[in-house]
mmCIF file of C-alpha atoms in Angstrom:
data_model
loop_
_atom_site.group_PDB
_atom_site.id
_atom_site.type_symbol
_atom_site.label_atom_id
_atom_site.label_comp_id
_atom_site.label_asym_id
_atom_site.label_seq_id
_atom_site.Cartn_x
_atom_site.Cartn_y
_atom_site.Cartn_z
ATOM 1 C CA UNK A 232 14.120 -16.814 21.682
ATOM 2 C CA UNK A 233 13.480 -19.311 18.944
ATOM 3 C CA UNK A 234 14.593 -22.882 19.266
ATOM 4 C CA UNK A 235 16.500 -22.567 15.981
ATOM 5 C CA UNK A 236 19.709 -22.451 17.608
ATOM 6 C CA UNK A 237 20.306 -18.764 17.583
ATOM 7 C CA UNK A 238 23.501 -17.940 19.381
ATOM 8 C CA UNK A 239 23.865 -15.819 22.168
ATOM 9 C CA UNK A 240 26.092 -12.649 22.233
ATOM 10 C CA UNK A 241 29.724 -13.269 22.946
ATOM 11 C CA UNK A 242 30.136 -16.722 21.160
ATOM 12 C CA UNK A 243 32.935 -17.236 18.511
ATOM 13 C CA UNK A 244 32.459 -17.116 14.950
ATOM 14 C CA UNK A 245 30.410 -20.018 13.405
ATOM 15 C CA UNK A 246 30.426 -21.229 9.873
ATOM 16 C CA UNK A 247 26.585 -21.501 9.670
ATOM 17 C CA UNK A 248 24.566 -19.108 11.751
ATOM 18 C CA UNK A 249 21.089 -19.793 12.310
ATOM 19 C CA UNK A 250 18.449 -18.473 9.758
ATOM 20 C CA UNK A 251 16.022 -15.859 10.891
ATOM 21 C CA UNK A 252 12.810 -17.381 12.268
ATOM 22 C CA UNK A 253 9.247 -16.173 11.886
ATOM 23 C CA UNK A 254 7.396 -14.698 14.907
ATOM 24 C CA UNK A 255 3.770 -16.014 15.710
ATOM 25 C CA UNK A 256 1.315 -14.236 13.426
ATOM 26 C CA UNK A 257 3.742 -13.947 10.547
ATOM 27 C CA UNK A 258 3.990 -16.404 7.510
ATOM 28 C CA UNK A 259 6.190 -16.706 4.336
ATOM 29 C CA UNK A 260 6.059 -17.774 0.893
ATOM 30 C CA UNK A 261 8.234 -17.803 -2.143
ATOM 31 C CA UNK A 262 6.762 -15.752 -4.798
ATOM 32 C CA UNK A 263 8.077 -16.438 -8.423
ATOM 33 C CA UNK A 264 8.330 -13.498 -10.978
ATOM 34 C CA UNK A 265 9.713 -13.140 -14.198
ATOM 35 C CA UNK A 266 12.801 -11.361 -12.514
ATOM 36 C CA UNK A 267 13.321 -13.595 -9.529
ATOM 37 C CA UNK A 268 12.246 -15.944 -6.780
ATOM 38 C CA UNK A 269 11.317 -13.554 -3.940
ATOM 39 C CA UNK A 270 10.673 -14.481 -0.297
ATOM 40 C CA UNK A 271 7.593 -12.484 1.057
ATOM 41 C CA UNK A 272 6.365 -12.265 4.516
ATOM 42 C CA UNK A 273 2.670 -11.518 5.219
ATOM 43 C CA UNK A 274 0.829 -10.715 8.207
ATOM 44 C CA UNK A 275 -2.892 -9.045 9.038
ATOM 45 C CA UNK A 276 -5.695 -9.432 7.062
ATOM 46 C CA UNK A 277 -8.650 -7.504 5.656
ATOM 47 C CA UNK A 278 -9.692 -5.590 2.483
ATOM 48 C CA UNK A 279 -7.819 -2.406 3.546
ATOM 49 C CA UNK A 280 -5.050 -0.645 1.656
ATOM 50 C CA UNK A 281 -1.753 -3.076 1.953
ATOM 51 C CA UNK A 282 1.170 -1.876 3.528
ATOM 52 C CA UNK A 283 4.274 -2.946 1.755
ATOM 53 C CA UNK A 284 7.695 -2.883 3.607
ATOM 54 C CA UNK A 285 11.239 -2.809 1.974
ATOM 55 C CA UNK A 286 14.102 -3.404 4.131
ATOM 56 C CA UNK A 287 17.452 -1.832 3.921
ATOM 57 C CA UNK A 288 21.174 -2.862 3.522
ATOM 58 C CA UNK A 289 22.606 -5.635 5.426
ATOM 59 C CA UNK A 290 19.056 -7.044 6.774
ATOM 60 C CA UNK A 291 16.209 -8.518 5.603
ATOM 61 C CA UNK A 292 12.376 -8.467 5.621
ATOM 62 C CA UNK A 293 12.542 -10.443 8.904
ATOM 63 C CA UNK A 294 13.475 -7.093 10.728
ATOM 64 C CA UNK A 295 9.936 -5.771 9.996
ATOM 65 C CA UNK A 296 7.897 -8.259 11.707
ATOM 66 C CA UNK A 297 7.268 -6.252 14.950
ATOM 67 C CA UNK A 298 5.728 -3.436 12.640
ATOM 68 C CA UNK A 299 3.782 -6.076 10.754
ATOM 69 C CA UNK A 300 2.266 -7.473 13.882
ATOM 70 C CA UNK A 301 1.607 -4.103 15.202
ATOM 71 C CA UNK A 302 -0.428 -2.989 11.937
ATOM 72 C CA UNK A 303 -4.339 -3.404 11.912
ATOM 73 C CA UNK A 304 -4.569 -4.587 8.314
ATOM 74 C CA UNK A 305 -2.729 -6.343 5.602
ATOM 75 C CA UNK A 306 1.112 -6.160 5.257
ATOM 76 C CA UNK A 307 3.818 -7.760 3.178
ATOM 77 C CA UNK A 308 7.503 -7.446 3.597
ATOM 78 C CA UNK A 309 9.920 -8.482 0.719
ATOM 79 C CA UNK A 310 13.259 -9.696 0.732
ATOM 80 C CA UNK A 311 15.460 -7.934 -1.946
ATOM 81 C CA UNK A 312 17.761 -9.977 -4.101
ATOM 82 C CA UNK A 313 20.724 -11.255 -2.160
ATOM 83 C CA UNK A 314 19.234 -10.858 1.198
ATOM 84 C CA UNK A 315 16.916 -13.024 3.388
ATOM 85 C CA UNK A 316 15.626 -16.013 1.453
ATOM 86 C CA UNK A 317 15.104 -14.309 -1.905
ATOM 87 C CA UNK A 318 17.232 -15.503 -4.719
ATOM 88 C CA UNK A 319 20.728 -14.058 -4.974
ATOM 89 C CA UNK A 320 21.245 -12.511 -8.428
ATOM 90 C CA UNK A 321 23.839 -9.800 -9.364
ATOM 91 C CA UNK A 322 22.733 -6.214 -9.015
ATOM 92 C CA UNK A 323 23.309 -4.097 -12.054
ATOM 93 C CA UNK A 324 24.543 -0.880 -10.156
ATOM 94 C CA UNK A 325 24.696 1.189 -13.607
ATOM 95 C CA UNK A 326 20.874 1.297 -13.155
ATOM 96 C CA UNK A 327 20.965 2.475 -9.515
ATOM 97 C CA UNK A 328 18.561 1.239 -7.636
ATOM 98 C CA UNK A 329 16.350 0.163 -10.528
ATOM 99 C CA UNK A 330 17.163 -3.661 -10.138
ATOM 100 C CA UNK A 331 15.591 -3.617 -6.773
ATOM 101 C CA UNK A 332 12.586 -1.446 -7.594
ATOM 102 C CA UNK A 333 11.809 -3.648 -10.572
ATOM 103 C CA UNK A 334 12.061 -6.598 -8.332
ATOM 104 C CA UNK A 335 9.510 -5.063 -5.939
ATOM 105 C CA UNK A 336 7.176 -4.185 -8.673
ATOM 106 C CA UNK A 337 7.302 -7.739 -10.059
ATOM 107 C CA UNK A 338 6.274 -9.135 -6.628
ATOM 108 C CA UNK A 339 3.526 -6.579 -6.189
ATOM 109 C CA UNK A 340 2.225 -7.647 -9.668
ATOM 110 C CA UNK A 341 2.576 -11.152 -9.159
ATOM 111 C CA UNK A 342 0.527 -10.836 -5.919
ATOM 112 C CA UNK A 343 -2.096 -8.877 -7.507
ATOM 113 C CA UNK A 344 -1.243 -5.644 -5.383
ATOM 114 C CA UNK A 345 -2.054 -2.849 -7.631
ATOM 115 C CA UNK A 346 -1.841 0.172 -5.118
ATOM 116 C CA UNK A 347 -0.321 0.249 -1.599
ATOM 117 C CA UNK A 348 1.326 2.336 1.196
ATOM 118 C CA UNK A 349 5.018 1.621 0.582
ATOM 119 C CA UNK A 350 7.707 1.747 3.602
ATOM 120 C CA UNK A 351 11.058 1.819 2.881
ATOM 121 C CA UNK A 352 13.972 1.763 5.348
ATOM 122 C CA UNK A 353 17.501 3.272 4.694
ATOM 123 C CA UNK A 354 18.315 1.929 1.183
ATOM 124 C CA UNK A 355 14.762 0.660 0.940
ATOM 125 C CA UNK A 356 13.812 4.108 1.408
ATOM 126 C CA UNK A 357 15.552 4.947 -1.924
ATOM 127 C CA UNK A 358 14.119 1.959 -3.597
ATOM 128 C CA UNK A 359 10.427 3.073 -2.808
ATOM 129 C CA UNK A 360 11.497 6.530 -4.051
ATOM 130 C CA UNK A 361 12.536 4.726 -7.465
ATOM 131 C CA UNK A 362 9.327 3.082 -7.387
ATOM 132 C CA UNK A 363 7.575 6.298 -7.455
ATOM 133 C CA UNK A 364 9.369 7.476 -10.470
ATOM 134 C CA UNK A 365 9.098 4.034 -12.352
ATOM 135 C CA UNK A 366 5.580 2.957 -11.198
ATOM 136 C CA UNK A 367 3.566 5.705 -9.749
ATOM 137 C CA UNK A 368 0.540 3.557 -10.124
ATOM 138 C CA UNK A 369 1.781 1.528 -7.191
ATOM 139 C CA UNK A 370 2.351 4.099 -4.559
ATOM 140 C CA UNK A 371 -0.606 5.228 -2.518
ATOM 141 C CA UNK A 372 1.520 6.942 0.033
ATOM 142 C CA UNK A 373 5.279 6.621 1.163
ATOM 143 C CA UNK A 374 6.915 6.103 4.706
ATOM 144 C CA UNK A 375 10.401 6.965 4.311
ATOM 145 C CA UNK A 376 12.284 5.584 7.490
ATOM 146 C CA UNK A 377 15.899 6.998 7.751
ATOM 147 C CA UNK A 378 16.295 6.899 3.960
ATOM 148 C CA UNK A 379 19.246 7.241 2.029
ATOM 149 C CA UNK A 380 19.530 10.827 0.606
ATOM 150 C CA UNK A 381 17.840 11.312 -2.855
ATOM 151 C CA UNK A 382 21.246 12.124 -3.990
ATOM 152 C CA UNK A 383 22.703 8.792 -3.225
ATOM 153 C CA UNK A 384 25.309 7.935 -0.238
ATOM 154 C CA UNK A 385 28.452 10.082 -0.115
ATOM 155 C CA UNK A 386 30.303 12.297 -2.634
ATOM 156 C CA UNK A 387 27.881 15.255 -2.894
ATOM 157 C CA UNK A 388 27.316 18.972 -1.727
ATOM 158 C CA UNK A 389 24.115 20.193 -0.152
ATOM 159 C CA UNK A 390 22.740 20.851 -3.585
ATOM 160 C CA UNK A 391 23.514 17.385 -4.703
ATOM 161 C CA UNK A 392 26.207 18.459 -7.167
ATOM 162 C CA UNK A 393 29.118 15.918 -7.212
ATOM 163 C CA UNK A 394 32.228 16.848 -5.395
ATOM 164 C CA UNK A 395 34.263 14.995 -8.271
ATOM 165 C CA UNK A 396 32.746 13.489 -11.345
ATOM 166 C CA UNK A 397 33.893 10.047 -10.675
ATOM 167 C CA UNK A 398 32.496 10.184 -6.965
ATOM 168 C CA UNK A 399 35.888 8.868 -5.121
ATOM 169 C CA UNK A 400 35.142 7.278 -1.788
ATOM 170 C CA UNK A 401 31.655 6.012 -2.484
ATOM 171 C CA UNK A 402 30.243 2.715 -3.562
ATOM 172 C CA UNK A 403 31.702 -0.714 -3.028
ATOM 173 C CA UNK A 404 35.298 0.135 -2.204
ATOM 174 C CA UNK A 405 33.822 1.667 0.909
ATOM 175 C CA UNK A 406 32.843 -1.500 2.823
ATOM 176 C CA UNK A 407 35.126 -2.567 5.633
ATOM 177 C CA UNK A 408 36.695 -5.837 4.447
ATOM 178 C CA UNK A 409 36.667 -7.464 8.027
ATOM 179 C CA UNK A 410 32.934 -6.697 8.279
ATOM 180 C CA UNK A 411 32.348 -8.217 5.067
ATOM 181 C CA UNK A 412 34.397 -11.401 5.939
ATOM 182 C CA UNK A 413 32.529 -11.772 9.249
ATOM 183 C CA UNK A 414 29.203 -11.637 7.331
ATOM 184 C CA UNK A 415 30.405 -14.358 5.116
ATOM 185 C CA UNK A 416 31.470 -16.444 8.110
ATOM 186 C CA UNK A 417 28.261 -16.137 9.906
ATOM 187 C CA UNK A 418 29.883 -14.277 12.815
ATOM 188 C CA UNK A 419 27.406 -13.923 15.632
ATOM 189 C CA UNK A 420 30.029 -12.919 18.352
ATOM 190 C CA UNK A 421 30.990 -9.401 19.886
ATOM 191 C CA UNK A 422 34.528 -10.125 19.634
ATOM 192 C CA UNK A 423 35.473 -7.153 17.272
ATOM 193 C CA UNK A 424 33.826 -3.881 16.447
ATOM 194 C CA UNK A 425 33.318 -4.970 12.772
ATOM 195 C CA UNK A 426 31.172 -8.060 13.770
ATOM 196 C CA UNK A 427 27.694 -7.797 12.662
ATOM 197 C CA UNK A 428 26.149 -7.772 16.049
ATOM 198 C CA UNK A 429 28.567 -5.206 17.084
ATOM 199 C CA UNK A 430 27.614 -3.132 14.326
ATOM 200 C CA UNK A 431 23.956 -3.504 14.908
ATOM 201 C CA UNK A 432 24.522 -2.116 18.710
ATOM 202 C CA UNK A 433 26.742 0.708 17.573
ATOM 203 C CA UNK A 434 25.138 1.732 14.259
ATOM 204 C CA UNK A 435 21.592 0.253 13.794
ATOM 205 C CA UNK A 436 20.024 1.409 17.081
ATOM 206 C CA UNK A 437 20.802 4.259 19.448
ATOM 207 C CA UNK A 438 22.634 3.588 22.958
ATOM 208 C CA UNK A 439 20.438 1.818 25.423
ATOM 209 C CA UNK A 440 18.401 -0.031 22.895
ATOM 210 C CA UNK A 441 17.917 -3.722 24.283
ATOM 211 C CA UNK A 442 15.837 -6.552 22.805
ATOM 212 C CA UNK A 443 15.145 -10.137 23.661
ATOM 213 C CA UNK A 444 14.984 -10.375 19.652
ATOM 214 C CA UNK A 445 18.647 -9.333 18.944
ATOM 215 C CA UNK A 446 19.606 -12.940 17.899
ATOM 216 C CA UNK A 447 16.973 -12.590 15.209
ATOM 217 C CA UNK A 448 17.974 -9.184 14.150
ATOM 218 C CA UNK A 449 21.539 -10.435 13.941
ATOM 219 C CA UNK A 450 20.478 -13.559 12.049
ATOM 220 C CA UNK A 451 18.718 -11.214 9.534
ATOM 221 C CA UNK A 452 21.837 -9.460 8.743
ATOM 222 C CA UNK A 453 23.821 -12.612 8.323
ATOM 223 C CA UNK A 454 21.448 -13.298 5.430
ATOM 224 C CA UNK A 455 23.345 -10.701 3.291
ATOM 225 C CA UNK A 456 25.026 -12.334 0.220
ATOM 226 C CA UNK A 457 28.660 -11.675 -0.343
ATOM 227 C CA UNK A 458 28.711 -13.170 -3.633
ATOM 228 C CA UNK A 459 30.276 -11.365 -6.689
ATOM 229 C CA UNK A 460 27.658 -8.925 -7.738
ATOM 230 C CA UNK A 461 25.979 -8.657 -4.283
ATOM 231 C CA UNK A 462 27.476 -7.132 -1.167
ATOM 232 C CA UNK A 463 29.431 -4.737 -1.187
ATOM 233 C CA UNK A 464 30.096 -4.829 -4.881
ATOM 234 C CA UNK A 465 33.346 -3.843 -6.911
ATOM 235 C CA UNK A 466 35.450 -0.369 -7.140
ATOM 236 C CA UNK A 467 37.566 1.209 -9.910
ATOM 237 C CA UNK A 468 40.521 3.227 -9.247
ATOM 238 C CA UNK A 469 40.451 6.972 -8.869
ATOM 239 C CA UNK A 470 43.172 9.738 -9.096
ATOM 240 C CA UNK A 471 41.454 11.820 -6.301
ATOM 241 C CA UNK A 472 41.448 10.501 -2.437
ATOM 242 C CA UNK A 473 40.824 8.003 -1.166
ATOM 243 C CA UNK A 474 41.925 6.493 -4.348
ATOM 244 C CA UNK A 475 38.857 4.257 -5.458
ATOM 245 C CA UNK A 476 35.570 5.127 -7.255
ATOM 246 C CA UNK A 477 32.303 3.147 -7.784
ATOM 247 C CA UNK A 478 32.098 -0.083 -9.591
ATOM 248 C CA UNK A 479 29.315 -1.394 -11.847
ATOM 249 C CA UNK A 480 27.751 -3.920 -9.822
ATOM 250 C CA UNK A 481 26.809 -4.796 -6.497
ATOM 251 C CA UNK A 482 24.834 -3.175 -3.351
ATOM 252 C CA UNK A 483 26.711 -0.243 -2.444
ATOM 253 C CA UNK A 484 27.362 0.747 -6.094
ATOM 254 C CA UNK A 485 23.490 1.107 -6.357
ATOM 255 C CA UNK A 486 23.711 4.238 -4.118
ATOM 256 C CA UNK A 487 26.643 5.753 -5.604
ATOM 257 C CA UNK A 488 25.711 9.668 -6.515
ATOM 258 C CA UNK A 489 26.989 8.787 -10.021
ATOM 259 C CA UNK A 490 24.029 6.807 -10.691
ATOM 260 C CA UNK A 491 21.350 7.385 -7.962
ATOM 261 C CA UNK A 492 19.432 10.520 -8.268
ATOM 262 C CA UNK A 493 15.863 10.339 -7.021
ATOM 263 C CA UNK A 494 15.180 13.925 -7.193
ATOM 264 C CA UNK A 495 12.700 13.404 -10.090
ATOM 265 C CA UNK A 496 10.015 13.096 -7.414
ATOM 266 C CA UNK A 497 9.683 16.588 -7.209
ATOM 267 C CA UNK A 498 8.668 16.938 -10.953
ATOM 268 C CA UNK A 499 6.847 13.632 -11.209
ATOM 269 C CA UNK A 500 3.130 13.561 -12.302
ATOM 270 C CA UNK A 501 2.180 11.919 -9.079
ATOM 271 C CA UNK A 502 2.595 13.455 -5.637
ATOM 272 C CA UNK A 503 1.404 10.816 -3.026
ATOM 273 C CA UNK A 504 1.737 11.798 0.673
ATOM 274 C CA UNK A 505 5.105 11.238 2.402
ATOM 275 C CA UNK A 506 5.908 10.858 5.992
ATOM 276 C CA UNK A 507 9.766 11.087 6.861
ATOM 277 C CA UNK A 508 10.985 9.289 10.013
ATOM 278 C CA UNK A 509 14.297 9.472 11.272
ATOM 279 C CA UNK A 510 16.280 9.359 14.437
ATOM 280 C CA UNK A 511 18.243 12.184 15.643
ATOM 281 C CA UNK A 512 20.966 9.710 16.860
ATOM 282 C CA UNK A 513 21.378 8.103 13.482
ATOM 283 C CA UNK A 514 24.720 6.723 13.052
ATOM 284 C CA UNK A 515 24.360 5.791 9.284
ATOM 285 C CA UNK A 516 22.280 8.313 7.732
ATOM 286 C CA UNK A 517 23.206 11.535 9.003
ATOM 287 C CA UNK A 518 25.023 15.021 8.418
ATOM 288 C CA UNK A 519 28.078 13.656 9.855
ATOM 289 C CA UNK A 520 27.759 9.885 8.986
ATOM 290 C CA UNK A 521 30.770 7.796 10.064
ATOM 291 C CA UNK A 522 29.721 5.628 7.127
ATOM 292 C CA UNK A 523 30.768 8.438 4.926
ATOM 293 C CA UNK A 524 34.556 8.189 3.814
ATOM 294 C CA UNK A 525 34.856 11.891 3.737
ATOM 295 C CA UNK A 526 33.624 12.004 7.284
ATOM 296 C CA UNK A 527 36.219 9.486 8.290
ATOM 297 C CA UNK A 528 38.732 11.195 6.790
ATOM 298 C CA UNK A 529 37.832 14.493 8.406
ATOM 299 C CA UNK A 530 38.018 12.585 11.570
ATOM 300 C CA UNK A 531 41.325 11.318 10.907
ATOM 301 C CA UNK A 532 40.148 7.494 10.735
ATOM 302 C CA UNK A 533 41.291 7.447 7.128
ATOM 303 C CA UNK A 534 44.472 9.117 6.358
ATOM 304 C CA UNK A 535 45.294 11.890 4.002
ATOM 305 C CA UNK A 536 42.028 13.636 3.917
ATOM 306 C CA UNK A 537 42.447 16.466 1.649
ATOM 307 C CA UNK A 538 40.098 18.958 3.412
ATOM 308 C CA UNK A 539 36.653 20.116 3.123
ATOM 309 C CA UNK A 540 37.185 21.925 -0.174
ATOM 310 C CA UNK A 541 37.914 18.448 -1.780
ATOM 311 C CA UNK A 542 36.167 16.003 0.231
ATOM 312 C CA UNK A 543 33.180 17.453 2.248
ATOM 313 C CA UNK A 544 31.082 15.240 4.388
ATOM 314 C CA UNK A 545 27.790 14.782 2.792
ATOM 315 C CA UNK A 546 25.050 16.622 4.599
ATOM 316 C CA UNK A 547 22.342 13.797 3.970
ATOM 317 C CA UNK A 548 19.545 14.923 6.336
ATOM 318 C CA UNK A 549 19.614 18.515 5.146
ATOM 319 C CA UNK A 550 19.643 17.060 1.380
ATOM 320 C CA UNK A 551 16.427 14.922 2.284
ATOM 321 C CA UNK A 552 14.807 18.010 3.911
ATOM 322 C CA UNK A 553 15.536 20.124 0.913
ATOM 323 C CA UNK A 554 14.404 17.722 -1.673
ATOM 324 C CA UNK A 555 11.141 16.969 0.386
ATOM 325 C CA UNK A 556 10.631 20.583 0.651
ATOM 326 C CA UNK A 557 10.572 21.056 -3.117
ATOM 327 C CA UNK A 558 8.201 18.057 -3.193
ATOM 328 C CA UNK A 559 5.873 19.761 -0.884
ATOM 329 C CA UNK A 560 5.976 23.149 -2.856
ATOM 330 C CA UNK A 561 5.126 20.902 -6.073
ATOM 331 C CA UNK A 562 1.933 19.714 -4.246
ATOM 332 C CA UNK A 563 2.880 16.884 -2.115
ATOM 333 C CA UNK A 564 1.936 16.519 1.587
ATOM 334 C CA UNK A 565 5.202 15.900 3.589
ATOM 335 C CA UNK A 566 5.280 15.357 7.232
ATOM 336 C CA UNK A 567 8.686 15.038 8.887
ATOM 337 C CA UNK A 568 9.071 13.036 12.265
ATOM 338 C CA UNK A 569 12.533 13.670 13.995
ATOM 339 C CA UNK A 570 12.667 11.404 17.042
ATOM 340 C CA UNK A 571 15.151 12.411 19.901
ATOM 341 C CA UNK A 572 17.168 9.557 21.211
ATOM 342 C CA UNK A 573 16.471 7.134 18.416
ATOM 343 C CA UNK A 574 19.235 5.714 15.840
ATOM 344 C CA UNK A 575 18.904 4.318 12.498
ATOM 345 C CA UNK A 576 16.020 1.715 13.217
ATOM 346 C CA UNK A 577 12.865 3.708 14.401
ATOM 347 C CA UNK A 578 10.850 0.441 13.655
ATOM 348 C CA UNK A 579 12.723 -1.593 16.098
ATOM 349 C CA UNK A 580 13.214 1.391 18.787
ATOM 350 C CA UNK A 581 9.704 2.614 18.768
ATOM 351 C CA UNK A 582 7.550 -0.141 17.644
ATOM 352 C CA UNK A 583 3.926 1.087 18.489
ATOM 353 C CA UNK A 584 4.729 4.755 17.422
ATOM 354 C CA UNK A 585 6.038 3.753 14.248
ATOM 355 C CA UNK A 586 3.333 1.525 13.408
ATOM 356 C CA UNK A 587 0.971 4.467 14.364
ATOM 357 C CA UNK A 588 2.741 6.644 11.712
ATOM 358 C CA UNK A 589 2.332 3.837 8.993
ATOM 359 C CA UNK A 590 -1.536 3.521 10.051
ATOM 360 C CA UNK A 591 -1.921 7.211 9.892
ATOM 361 C CA UNK A 592 -0.379 7.016 6.349
ATOM 362 C CA UNK A 593 -2.683 4.208 5.229
ATOM 363 C CA UNK A 594 -5.855 6.151 6.422
ATOM 364 C CA UNK A 595 -4.437 9.365 4.499
ATOM 365 C CA UNK A 596 -3.614 7.282 1.310
ATOM 366 C CA UNK A 597 -6.925 5.589 1.486
ATOM 367 C CA UNK A 598 -8.980 8.686 1.944
#
């Protein structure tokens, strides 16, 4: 563990948690672009096709350090706006994941990276799919790690159609207020199931996962900005259960199904190879996700659930499999890796195996 003062599990809430630190072999720099000041981690060297890693929600690039060190060639990991050490700027959620994708593209342009293998985890999987839509010139290959569904998060049926036009139960109003408060307070404890450390253990990884770097992973989560326009985002009212719908700014609203449809990758001009990696014990992105308000209603956690006809849980994995199947039919190469005993973070739970998939994609994309 670093000497940065990272707190051990079980401590009380602290006002200023330790910042995430760098592992030996990883460096960082601030890259200035016309869009933002972005923090970028770098590792490896050589002239091979670079790997660009994009983290997910409530995390930062620091969670990809083990992957970067396990790769044989050059890699960079980018802190998205409002995460890690990048600039905190409001997110225009009416553009779906467009702000994040444009930010990543601006960093790659500033670094002179014209073509790369893009790795996206969870929300980051949606960001790299959006990049394939908006900047296909940058994408030599994709590794989608536990990606958000191409139809967004919550509120849709298997075919991607909206259950209700305003997508009630999705977006910024779905965040647990106590979890948000504990993020803002820098809580490193395990005193509540809503503490970031407890959420990491229960939802990010499968039961049985243990690492002496857990303090680093929690410190990374705690870099999440809870400023207005950042995490989780605002909400609007809805006449349908559970009474709220997505707002126009903030992280969770970028993945609302009203604004986030990434299925255009099927009919796009470019079809780079895709490797899809996900754990069969994923508690966040799954066909019965307990981060889906409709699933929580069905389980009796949120009262008043009107039933499967009016508020069905989203079949997230089945949707991704169907869209990637159509992508393959359109000429793209797709490989699925569904790992038993693994949760939402395959890159943490099976470091070397995950890095091997990225290396294989680098070789395929370069060839």
